[in-house]
Amino acid sequence: MEVACPHCGKKVEWNEHQRWRPFCSERCRLIDLGQWANEEHRIASDDAEPTDDTLPAS
């Protein structure tokens, strides 16, 4: 089975020999990880965004 790399879209064979699956390379994997770290990717939530009233005091 082939899947598209989540970052660049290159086709990748899905098997145990593909070290970076579902990514095509370590580069694409690290770019994606960086996007999560920079909060460019987020998991949707039904919860409202926190307001100043609900944030802990500093």
Coordinates of N, CA, C and O in Angstrom, one line a residue:
M1 N 0.8 -1.2 0.0 CA 0.0 0.0 0.0 C 0.9 1.2 0.0 O 1.9 1.3 0.6
E2 N 0.5 2.3 -0.7 CA 1.2 3.5 -0.7 C 0.4 4.6 -0.1 O -0.9 4.6 -0.2
V3 N 1.0 5.5 0.6 CA 0.4 6.7 1.3 C 1.2 7.9 0.9 O 2.3 7.8 0.4
A4 N 0.5 9.1 1.0 CA 1.2 10.3 0.6 C 1.8 10.9 1.9 O 1.3 10.8 3.0
C5 N 3.1 11.3 1.7 CA 3.8 12.0 2.9 C 2.9 13.1 3.3 O 2.5 14.0 2.5
P6 N 2.7 13.2 4.7 CA 1.8 14.3 5.2 C 2.4 15.7 4.9 O 1.7 16.7 4.9
H7 N 3.7 15.8 4.7 CA 4.3 17.1 4.5 C 4.4 17.5 3.0 O 3.9 18.5 2.6
C8 N 5.0 16.6 2.2 CA 5.3 17.0 0.8 C 4.4 16.3 -0.2 O 4.4 16.7 -1.4
G9 N 3.7 15.3 0.2 CA 2.8 14.6 -0.7 C 3.4 13.5 -1.5 O 2.7 12.8 -2.2
K10 N 4.8 13.3 -1.4 CA 5.4 12.2 -2.1 C 4.9 10.8 -1.7 O 4.6 10.6 -0.5
K11 N 4.7 9.9 -2.6 CA 4.2 8.6 -2.4 C 5.2 7.8 -1.6 O 6.4 7.8 -1.9
V12 N 4.7 7.1 -0.5 CA 5.6 6.3 0.3 C 5.0 4.9 0.5 O 3.8 4.8 0.8
E13 N 5.7 3.9 0.3 CA 5.3 2.5 0.5 C 5.1 2.3 2.0 O 6.0 2.7 2.8
W14 N 3.9 1.8 2.4 CA 3.6 1.6 3.8 C 4.0 0.2 4.2 O 3.3 -0.8 4.0
N15 N 5.2 0.1 4.8 CA 5.7 -1.3 5.3 C 6.7 -1.0 6.4 O 7.2 0.1 6.6
E16 N 7.1 -2.1 7.0 CA 8.0 -2.0 8.1 C 9.4 -1.6 7.8 O 10.2 -1.2 8.6
H17 N 9.8 -1.6 6.5 CA 11.1 -1.2 6.0 C 11.2 0.3 5.8 O 12.3 0.7 5.7
Q18 N 10.1 1.0 5.8 CA 10.2 2.4 5.6 C 10.4 3.1 7.0 O 9.5 3.2 7.8
R19 N 11.6 3.6 7.2 CA 12.0 4.1 8.5 C 11.2 5.3 9.0 O 10.9 5.4 10.1
W20 N 10.8 6.2 8.1 CA 10.2 7.4 8.5 C 8.7 7.4 8.2 O 8.0 8.5 8.3
R21 N 8.0 6.3 7.9 CA 6.6 6.3 7.6 C 5.8 7.0 8.7 O 6.1 6.9 9.8
P22 N 4.8 7.7 8.4 CA 4.2 8.0 7.1 C 5.0 9.0 6.2 O 4.5 9.4 5.1
F23 N 6.1 9.6 6.8 CA 6.8 10.6 6.1 C 7.8 9.9 5.1 O 8.2 8.8 5.3
C24 N 8.2 10.7 4.1 CA 9.1 10.1 3.1 C 10.6 10.2 3.5 O 11.4 9.5 3.0
S25 N 10.8 11.1 4.5 CA 12.2 11.3 4.9 C 12.2 11.8 6.3 O 11.2 12.3 6.9
E26 N 13.4 11.8 6.9 CA 13.6 12.4 8.3 C 13.3 13.9 8.2 O 12.8 14.5 9.1
R27 N 13.7 14.6 7.1 CA 13.5 16.0 6.9 C 12.0 16.3 7.0 O 11.7 17.3 7.7
C28 N 11.2 15.6 6.3 CA 9.7 15.9 6.3 C 9.2 15.7 7.7 O 8.4 16.4 8.2
R29 N 9.7 14.6 8.4 CA 9.2 14.3 9.8 C 9.6 15.4 10.7 O 8.8 15.9 11.5
L30 N 10.8 16.0 10.6 CA 11.3 17.0 11.5 C 10.5 18.4 11.2 O 10.3 19.1 12.1
I31 N 10.3 18.6 10.0 CA 9.5 19.8 9.6 C 8.1 19.8 10.3 O 7.6 20.7 10.9
D32 N 7.5 18.6 10.2 CA 6.1 18.4 10.8 C 6.2 18.6 12.3 O 5.4 19.2 12.9
L33 N 7.2 18.0 12.9 CA 7.4 18.1 14.4 C 7.5 19.5 14.8 O 7.0 20.0 15.7
G34 N 8.3 20.3 14.0 CA 8.5 21.7 14.3 C 7.2 22.5 14.2 O 7.0 23.4 15.0
Q35 N 6.4 22.1 13.2 CA 5.1 22.8 13.1 C 4.2 22.5 14.3 O 3.5 23.4 14.7
W36 N 4.2 21.3 14.8 CA 3.5 21.0 16.0 C 4.0 21.8 17.2 O 3.3 22.4 18.0
A37 N 5.4 21.9 17.3 CA 6.0 22.6 18.4 C 5.7 24.1 18.4 O 5.6 24.8 19.4
N38 N 5.6 24.7 17.2 CA 5.3 26.1 17.0 C 3.8 26.3 17.0 O 3.3 27.5 16.8
E39 N 3.0 25.3 17.3 CA 1.5 25.4 17.4 C 0.9 25.8 16.1 O -0.2 26.4 16.0
E40 N 1.5 25.4 15.0 CA 1.0 25.6 13.6 C -0.1 24.6 13.4 O -1.0 24.8 12.6
H41 N 0.1 23.4 14.0 CA -0.9 22.3 13.9 C -1.6 22.2 15.3 O -0.9 22.4 16.3
R42 N -2.9 22.0 15.3 CA -3.6 21.8 16.6 C -4.6 20.7 16.4 O -5.2 20.5 15.3
I43 N -5.0 20.1 17.5 CA -6.1 19.1 17.5 C -7.3 19.9 17.9 O -7.3 20.6 18.9
A44 N -8.4 19.7 17.1 CA -9.6 20.5 17.3 C -10.2 20.1 18.7 O -10.1 18.9 19.1
S45 N -10.9 21.0 19.3 CA -11.5 20.8 20.6 C -12.8 21.5 20.7 O -13.0 22.6 20.1
D46 N -13.8 20.9 21.4 CA -15.0 21.6 21.6 C -15.0 22.6 22.7 O -15.8 23.5 22.8
D47 N -13.9 22.6 23.5 CA -13.7 23.5 24.6 C -13.4 24.9 24.0 O -12.7 25.1 23.0
A48 N -13.9 25.9 24.7 CA -13.7 27.3 24.3 C -12.2 27.7 24.6 O -11.6 27.1 25.5
E49 N -11.7 28.6 23.9 CA -10.4 29.1 24.2 C -10.4 29.7 25.6 O -11.3 30.4 26.0
P50 N -9.3 29.5 26.4 CA -9.3 30.1 27.7 C -9.3 31.6 27.7 O -8.7 32.2 26.8
T51 N -9.9 32.2 28.6 CA -10.0 33.7 28.7 C -9.1 34.1 29.8 O -8.6 33.3 30.6
D52 N -8.9 35.4 30.0 CA -8.1 35.9 31.1 C -8.6 35.4 32.5 O -7.9 35.3 33.4
D53 N -9.9 35.3 32.5 CA -10.6 34.9 33.8 C -10.2 33.4 34.2 O -10.3 33.1 35.4
T54 N -10.0 32.6 33.2 CA -9.7 31.1 33.5 C -8.3 30.8 33.5 O -7.9 29.7 33.8
L55 N -7.4 31.7 33.1 CA -6.0 31.4 33.1 C -5.4 31.5 34.6 O -5.9 32.3 35.4
P56 N -4.5 30.6 34.9 CA -3.9 30.7 36.3 C -3.2 32.0 36.5 O -2.6 32.6 35.5
A57 N -3.2 32.5 37.7 CA -2.5 33.8 38.0 C -1.0 33.5 37.9 O -0.5 32.5 38.3
S58 N -0.2 34.6 37.5 CA 1.2 34.4 37.3 C 1.9 34.9 38.6 O 1.6 35.7 39.3

